[in-house]
Structure formats: structure tokens, C-alpha cells
Amino acid sequence: MTSIATATCILIWSVIEDLRSRKFSNRSFLIACAVAVVLTVATGGAHALLPASLGFAAGLVFFLPLVLIGVVGAGDMKLMAAVGILIGWHGVLWTGVYGLIWGALLGLVQIVVKGQLRTLIQNLTSLAIVRSKSGLQLHHIPFTAPLLLGWLSHLVLSGALR
């Protein structure tokens, strides 16, 4: 339960930082990693470092392709690597899947609220016909918020909060 609470606190902290500065800093990443490693060793001993390492690697492996195609930023990948130390590869995977769903929903809400539904349709049409991202008007949301919602969704749907 301590790992769940700590991972949740790190994600909340990242949302606040992302809303303030539009990024998850390297300093925050290093602090989150240090806290996660210390907690992992304190609660699980040295043998808990292998699953923690797999969680860290999953954060990098799952999110790197998303960074490369521009869906998320590198800070989001680093955040999930740090949180992966606490939640393991399985938690990273499901948080990422649910986070992408939340991100799509929040992005759609942003488009509707800003009255840019026509732009979305033009972008989708252009992608379908030209198959190029050049000239598109892209919408950006701080992706740490969908990641936090993805984590909470994972906790609820996996029954971890019972």
C-alpha cells in the first residue's frame, strides 16, 4: 500500500509541475527515482530491485515509441520510468493504456470547448488523404493528467483499492 500511495503522490506532484511549467523536470525525475528506490529497498529488500528495474525499463520501452512519434513528451516517459520502480511493468503497461484513453478523451473535450471541431475534421481528412502531419494544427494537453487518471483507473479496475 505504501508503494501505491507514493506512486500516486509522485503522479500528483508531476501534474502540478506540468501545469506550472509544461514539463516534468530532470530534477523531479531524479528525486522521484531516488524516493522510489529507497522505498523499494526499505519495504522489499535487495531482491525487490529486479522487479523495480523491470518497472523502470517498462516505462522507457512502452513510452519511447510514443515520444518518438510525438504523442507524449520525454518527461512523461521519464515519469513513468520512475513510477515504474514502484508499480512494476504490469502497472506501467495498464497505466499507459488507460492514460492514452484518458488523453484522447481530454483532448476531444479540449477541442469541443475551444470550438475547434472543424479543425479536427480537417486534420483527420488531411491525414487520411495526404498521410502527412505537415500543416496540421496540433492540440496539446499536459499528459501527466491523463497518466494520473490512467493510474487511478488501473487501481480501481484491478481491485487494488479494496
PDB file of C-alpha atoms in Angstrom:
ATOM      1  CA  MET A   1       0.000   0.000   0.000  1.00  0.00           C
ATOM      2  CA  THR A   2       2.967   2.326   0.626  1.00  0.00           C
ATOM      3  CA  SER A   3       4.097   1.909  -2.989  1.00  0.00           C
ATOM      4  CA  ILE A   4       0.610   2.765  -4.255  1.00  0.00           C
ATOM      5  CA  ALA A   5       0.428   5.892  -2.096  1.00  0.00           C
ATOM      6  CA  THR A   6       3.935   7.007  -3.081  1.00  0.00           C
ATOM      7  CA  ALA A   7       3.319   6.419  -6.800  1.00  0.00           C
ATOM      8  CA  THR A   8       0.079   8.397  -6.523  1.00  0.00           C
ATOM      9  CA  CYS A   9       1.888  11.272  -4.768  1.00  0.00           C
ATOM     10  CA  ILE A  10       4.606  11.336  -7.449  1.00  0.00           C
ATOM     11  CA  LEU A  11       1.945  11.455 -10.189  1.00  0.00           C
ATOM     12  CA  ILE A  12       0.039  14.255  -8.424  1.00  0.00           C
ATOM     13  CA  TRP A  13       3.314  16.163  -7.982  1.00  0.00           C
ATOM     14  CA  SER A  14       4.048  15.721 -11.703  1.00  0.00           C
ATOM     15  CA  VAL A  15       0.626  17.074 -12.699  1.00  0.00           C
ATOM     16  CA  ILE A  16       1.194  20.183 -10.579  1.00  0.00           C
ATOM     17  CA  GLU A  17       4.660  20.690 -12.057  1.00  0.00           C
ATOM     18  CA  ASP A  18       3.386  20.078 -15.599  1.00  0.00           C
ATOM     19  CA  LEU A  19       0.570  22.592 -15.201  1.00  0.00           C
ATOM     20  CA  ARG A  20       3.010  25.192 -13.858  1.00  0.00           C
ATOM     21  CA  SER A  21       5.943  24.722 -16.223  1.00  0.00           C
ATOM     22  CA  ARG A  22       4.576  22.492 -19.039  1.00  0.00           C
ATOM     23  CA  LYS A  23       7.206  19.820 -18.311  1.00  0.00           C
ATOM     24  CA  PHE A  24       8.415  17.193 -15.830  1.00  0.00           C
ATOM     25  CA  SER A  25      11.948  18.299 -14.971  1.00  0.00           C
ATOM     26  CA  ASN A  26      15.064  16.154 -14.786  1.00  0.00           C
ATOM     27  CA  ARG A  27      15.440  17.234 -11.145  1.00  0.00           C
ATOM     28  CA  SER A  28      11.970  15.906 -10.345  1.00  0.00           C
ATOM     29  CA  PHE A  29      12.752  12.715 -12.238  1.00  0.00           C
ATOM     30  CA  LEU A  30      15.899  12.103 -10.188  1.00  0.00           C
ATOM     31  CA  ILE A  31      14.123  12.846  -6.910  1.00  0.00           C
ATOM     32  CA  ALA A  32      11.229  10.526  -7.835  1.00  0.00           C
ATOM     33  CA  CYS A  33      13.687   7.748  -8.772  1.00  0.00           C
ATOM     34  CA  ALA A  34      15.608   8.157  -5.524  1.00  0.00           C
ATOM     35  CA  VAL A  35      12.437   8.091  -3.415  1.00  0.00           C
ATOM     36  CA  ALA A  36      11.157   5.059  -5.308  1.00  0.00           C
ATOM     37  CA  VAL A  37      14.405   3.096  -4.971  1.00  0.00           C
ATOM     38  CA  VAL A  38      14.775   3.881  -1.256  1.00  0.00           C
ATOM     39  CA  LEU A  39      11.173   2.886  -0.574  1.00  0.00           C
ATOM     40  CA  THR A  40      11.511  -0.291  -2.657  1.00  0.00           C
ATOM     41  CA  VAL A  41      14.630  -1.410  -0.801  1.00  0.00           C
ATOM     42  CA  ALA A  42      13.202  -0.396   2.586  1.00  0.00           C
ATOM     43  CA  THR A  43       9.985  -2.358   2.105  1.00  0.00           C
ATOM     44  CA  GLY A  44      11.139  -5.273  -0.066  1.00  0.00           C
ATOM     45  CA  GLY A  45      14.845  -5.627   0.483  1.00  0.00           C
ATOM     46  CA  ALA A  46      17.501  -6.011  -2.171  1.00  0.00           C
ATOM     47  CA  HIS A  47      15.603  -8.767  -4.005  1.00  0.00           C
ATOM     48  CA  ALA A  48      12.862  -6.203  -4.818  1.00  0.00           C
ATOM     49  CA  LEU A  49      15.298  -4.347  -7.088  1.00  0.00           C
ATOM     50  CA  LEU A  50      14.813  -6.768 -10.008  1.00  0.00           C
ATOM     51  CA  PRO A  51      11.035  -6.182 -10.334  1.00  0.00           C
ATOM     52  CA  ALA A  52      11.672  -2.477  -9.733  1.00  0.00           C
ATOM     53  CA  SER A  53      14.204  -2.457 -12.581  1.00  0.00           C
ATOM     54  CA  LEU A  54      11.687  -4.157 -14.872  1.00  0.00           C
ATOM     55  CA  GLY A  55       9.137  -1.471 -13.974  1.00  0.00           C
ATOM     56  CA  PHE A  56      11.676   1.256 -14.746  1.00  0.00           C
ATOM     57  CA  ALA A  57      12.545  -0.374 -18.081  1.00  0.00           C
ATOM     58  CA  ALA A  58       8.860  -0.790 -18.953  1.00  0.00           C
ATOM     59  CA  GLY A  59       8.354   2.944 -18.515  1.00  0.00           C
ATOM     60  CA  LEU A  60      11.096   3.588 -21.047  1.00  0.00           C
ATOM     61  CA  VAL A  61      10.191   0.814 -23.504  1.00  0.00           C
ATOM     62  CA  PHE A  62       6.420   1.435 -23.530  1.00  0.00           C
ATOM     63  CA  PHE A  63       6.675   5.227 -23.825  1.00  0.00           C
ATOM     64  CA  LEU A  64       9.732   5.658 -26.094  1.00  0.00           C
ATOM     65  CA  PRO A  65       7.789   4.969 -29.328  1.00  0.00           C
ATOM     66  CA  LEU A  66       5.123   7.435 -28.156  1.00  0.00           C
ATOM     67  CA  VAL A  67       7.830  10.054 -27.556  1.00  0.00           C
ATOM     68  CA  LEU A  68       9.348   9.414 -30.984  1.00  0.00           C
ATOM     69  CA  ILE A  69       6.040   9.952 -32.799  1.00  0.00           C
ATOM     70  CA  GLY A  70       5.191  12.993 -30.682  1.00  0.00           C
ATOM     71  CA  VAL A  71       2.210  11.633 -28.730  1.00  0.00           C
ATOM     72  CA  VAL A  72       3.844  12.299 -25.348  1.00  0.00           C
ATOM     73  CA  GLY A  73       6.898  14.203 -24.182  1.00  0.00           C
ATOM     74  CA  ALA A  74      10.144  12.764 -22.871  1.00  0.00           C
ATOM     75  CA  GLY A  75       9.202  13.980 -19.385  1.00  0.00           C
ATOM     76  CA  ASP A  76       6.151  11.727 -19.440  1.00  0.00           C
ATOM     77  CA  MET A  77       8.371   8.779 -20.338  1.00  0.00           C
ATOM     78  CA  LYS A  78      10.793   9.605 -17.515  1.00  0.00           C
ATOM     79  CA  LEU A  79       7.882   9.996 -15.096  1.00  0.00           C
ATOM     80  CA  MET A  80       6.535   6.549 -15.939  1.00  0.00           C
ATOM     81  CA  ALA A  81      10.010   5.032 -15.630  1.00  0.00           C
ATOM     82  CA  ALA A  82      10.334   6.493 -12.126  1.00  0.00           C
ATOM     83  CA  VAL A  83       6.824   5.426 -11.138  1.00  0.00           C
ATOM     84  CA  GLY A  84       7.523   2.016 -12.699  1.00  0.00           C
ATOM     85  CA  ILE A  85      10.054   1.368  -9.938  1.00  0.00           C
ATOM     86  CA  LEU A  86       7.107   1.357  -7.530  1.00  0.00           C
ATOM     87  CA  ILE A  87       4.317  -0.159  -9.630  1.00  0.00           C
ATOM     88  CA  GLY A  88       6.149  -2.695 -11.789  1.00  0.00           C
ATOM     89  CA  TRP A  89       5.912  -3.398 -15.505  1.00  0.00           C
ATOM     90  CA  HIS A  90       2.280  -4.514 -15.335  1.00  0.00           C
ATOM     91  CA  GLY A  91       1.227  -1.277 -13.628  1.00  0.00           C
ATOM     92  CA  VAL A  92       3.162   0.780 -16.179  1.00  0.00           C
ATOM     93  CA  LEU A  93       1.510  -1.048 -19.064  1.00  0.00           C
ATOM     94  CA  TRP A  94      -2.049  -0.575 -17.786  1.00  0.00           C
ATOM     95  CA  THR A  95      -1.432   2.992 -16.628  1.00  0.00           C
ATOM     96  CA  GLY A  96      -0.143   3.761 -20.118  1.00  0.00           C
ATOM     97  CA  VAL A  97      -3.110   2.151 -21.876  1.00  0.00           C
ATOM     98  CA  TYR A  98      -5.663   3.869 -19.648  1.00  0.00           C
ATOM     99  CA  GLY A  99      -3.670   7.101 -19.833  1.00  0.00           C
ATOM    100  CA  LEU A 100      -3.861   7.082 -23.638  1.00  0.00           C
ATOM    101  CA  ILE A 101      -7.625   6.615 -23.433  1.00  0.00           C
ATOM    102  CA  TRP A 102      -7.943   9.481 -20.930  1.00  0.00           C
ATOM    103  CA  GLY A 103      -5.656  11.625 -23.073  1.00  0.00           C
ATOM    104  CA  ALA A 104      -7.835  11.085 -26.129  1.00  0.00           C
ATOM    105  CA  LEU A 105     -10.967  11.936 -24.144  1.00  0.00           C
ATOM    106  CA  LEU A 106      -9.457  15.064 -22.584  1.00  0.00           C
ATOM    107  CA  GLY A 107      -8.085  16.147 -25.954  1.00  0.00           C
ATOM    108  CA  LEU A 108     -11.518  15.761 -27.516  1.00  0.00           C
ATOM    109  CA  VAL A 109     -13.088  17.769 -24.692  1.00  0.00           C
ATOM    110  CA  GLN A 110     -10.474  20.493 -25.216  1.00  0.00           C
ATOM    111  CA  ILE A 111     -11.252  20.616 -28.935  1.00  0.00           C
ATOM    112  CA  VAL A 112     -15.007  20.854 -28.348  1.00  0.00           C
ATOM    113  CA  VAL A 113     -14.666  23.505 -25.608  1.00  0.00           C
ATOM    114  CA  LYS A 114     -12.377  25.628 -27.802  1.00  0.00           C
ATOM    115  CA  GLY A 115     -14.771  25.257 -30.738  1.00  0.00           C
ATOM    116  CA  GLN A 116     -12.151  23.602 -32.927  1.00  0.00           C
ATOM    117  CA  LEU A 117     -14.137  20.589 -34.110  1.00  0.00           C
ATOM    118  CA  ARG A 118     -13.815  21.800 -37.720  1.00  0.00           C
ATOM    119  CA  THR A 119     -10.010  21.873 -37.349  1.00  0.00           C
ATOM    120  CA  LEU A 120     -10.070  18.288 -36.045  1.00  0.00           C
ATOM    121  CA  ILE A 121     -12.088  17.150 -39.047  1.00  0.00           C
ATOM    122  CA  GLN A 122      -9.712  18.976 -41.414  1.00  0.00           C
ATOM    123  CA  ASN A 123      -6.714  17.370 -39.695  1.00  0.00           C
ATOM    124  CA  LEU A 124      -8.223  13.882 -39.915  1.00  0.00           C
ATOM    125  CA  THR A 125      -9.167  14.390 -43.561  1.00  0.00           C
ATOM    126  CA  SER A 126      -5.676  15.625 -44.372  1.00  0.00           C
ATOM    127  CA  LEU A 127      -4.108  12.637 -42.608  1.00  0.00           C
ATOM    128  CA  ALA A 128      -6.386  10.208 -44.429  1.00  0.00           C
ATOM    129  CA  ILE A 129      -5.731  11.704 -47.874  1.00  0.00           C
ATOM    130  CA  VAL A 130      -2.175  13.075 -47.730  1.00  0.00           C
ATOM    131  CA  ARG A 131      -0.849  10.837 -44.923  1.00  0.00           C
ATOM    132  CA  SER A 132       1.412  13.624 -43.709  1.00  0.00           C
ATOM    133  CA  LYS A 133       1.466  15.605 -40.459  1.00  0.00           C
ATOM    134  CA  SER A 134       2.851  18.737 -42.107  1.00  0.00           C
ATOM    135  CA  GLY A 135       0.491  21.686 -41.953  1.00  0.00           C
ATOM    136  CA  LEU A 136      -1.696  20.213 -39.236  1.00  0.00           C
ATOM    137  CA  GLN A 137      -2.880  22.311 -36.294  1.00  0.00           C
ATOM    138  CA  LEU A 138      -1.998  20.121 -33.330  1.00  0.00           C
ATOM    139  CA  HIS A 139      -3.614  20.238 -29.900  1.00  0.00           C
ATOM    140  CA  HIS A 140      -1.552  19.749 -26.771  1.00  0.00           C
ATOM    141  CA  ILE A 141      -2.594  18.777 -23.270  1.00  0.00           C
ATOM    142  CA  PRO A 142      -0.367  18.247 -20.231  1.00  0.00           C
ATOM    143  CA  PHE A 143      -0.164  14.449 -20.461  1.00  0.00           C
ATOM    144  CA  THR A 144       0.658  13.946 -16.794  1.00  0.00           C
ATOM    145  CA  ALA A 145      -3.042  14.463 -16.014  1.00  0.00           C
ATOM    146  CA  PRO A 146      -4.165  11.540 -18.223  1.00  0.00           C
ATOM    147  CA  LEU A 147      -1.370   9.440 -16.709  1.00  0.00           C
ATOM    148  CA  LEU A 148      -2.669  10.171 -13.204  1.00  0.00           C
ATOM    149  CA  LEU A 149      -6.198   9.301 -14.336  1.00  0.00           C
ATOM    150  CA  GLY A 150      -4.832   6.170 -16.036  1.00  0.00           C
ATOM    151  CA  TRP A 151      -3.129   5.127 -12.779  1.00  0.00           C
ATOM    152  CA  LEU A 152      -6.308   5.708 -10.775  1.00  0.00           C
ATOM    153  CA  SER A 153      -8.312   3.773 -13.378  1.00  0.00           C
ATOM    154  CA  HIS A 154      -5.847   0.894 -13.110  1.00  0.00           C
ATOM    155  CA  LEU A 155      -6.168   0.896  -9.314  1.00  0.00           C
ATOM    156  CA  VAL A 156      -9.964   0.814  -9.473  1.00  0.00           C
ATOM    157  CA  LEU A 157     -10.257  -1.721 -12.291  1.00  0.00           C
ATOM    158  CA  SER A 158      -7.633  -4.067 -10.845  1.00  0.00           C
ATOM    159  CA  GLY A 159      -9.312  -4.024  -7.431  1.00  0.00           C
ATOM    160  CA  ALA A 160      -6.205  -2.651  -5.697  1.00  0.00           C
ATOM    161  CA  LEU A 161      -8.269  -0.164  -3.687  1.00  0.00           C
ATOM    162  CA  ARG A 162     -10.482  -2.717  -1.972  1.00  0.00           C
TER     163      ARG A 162
END
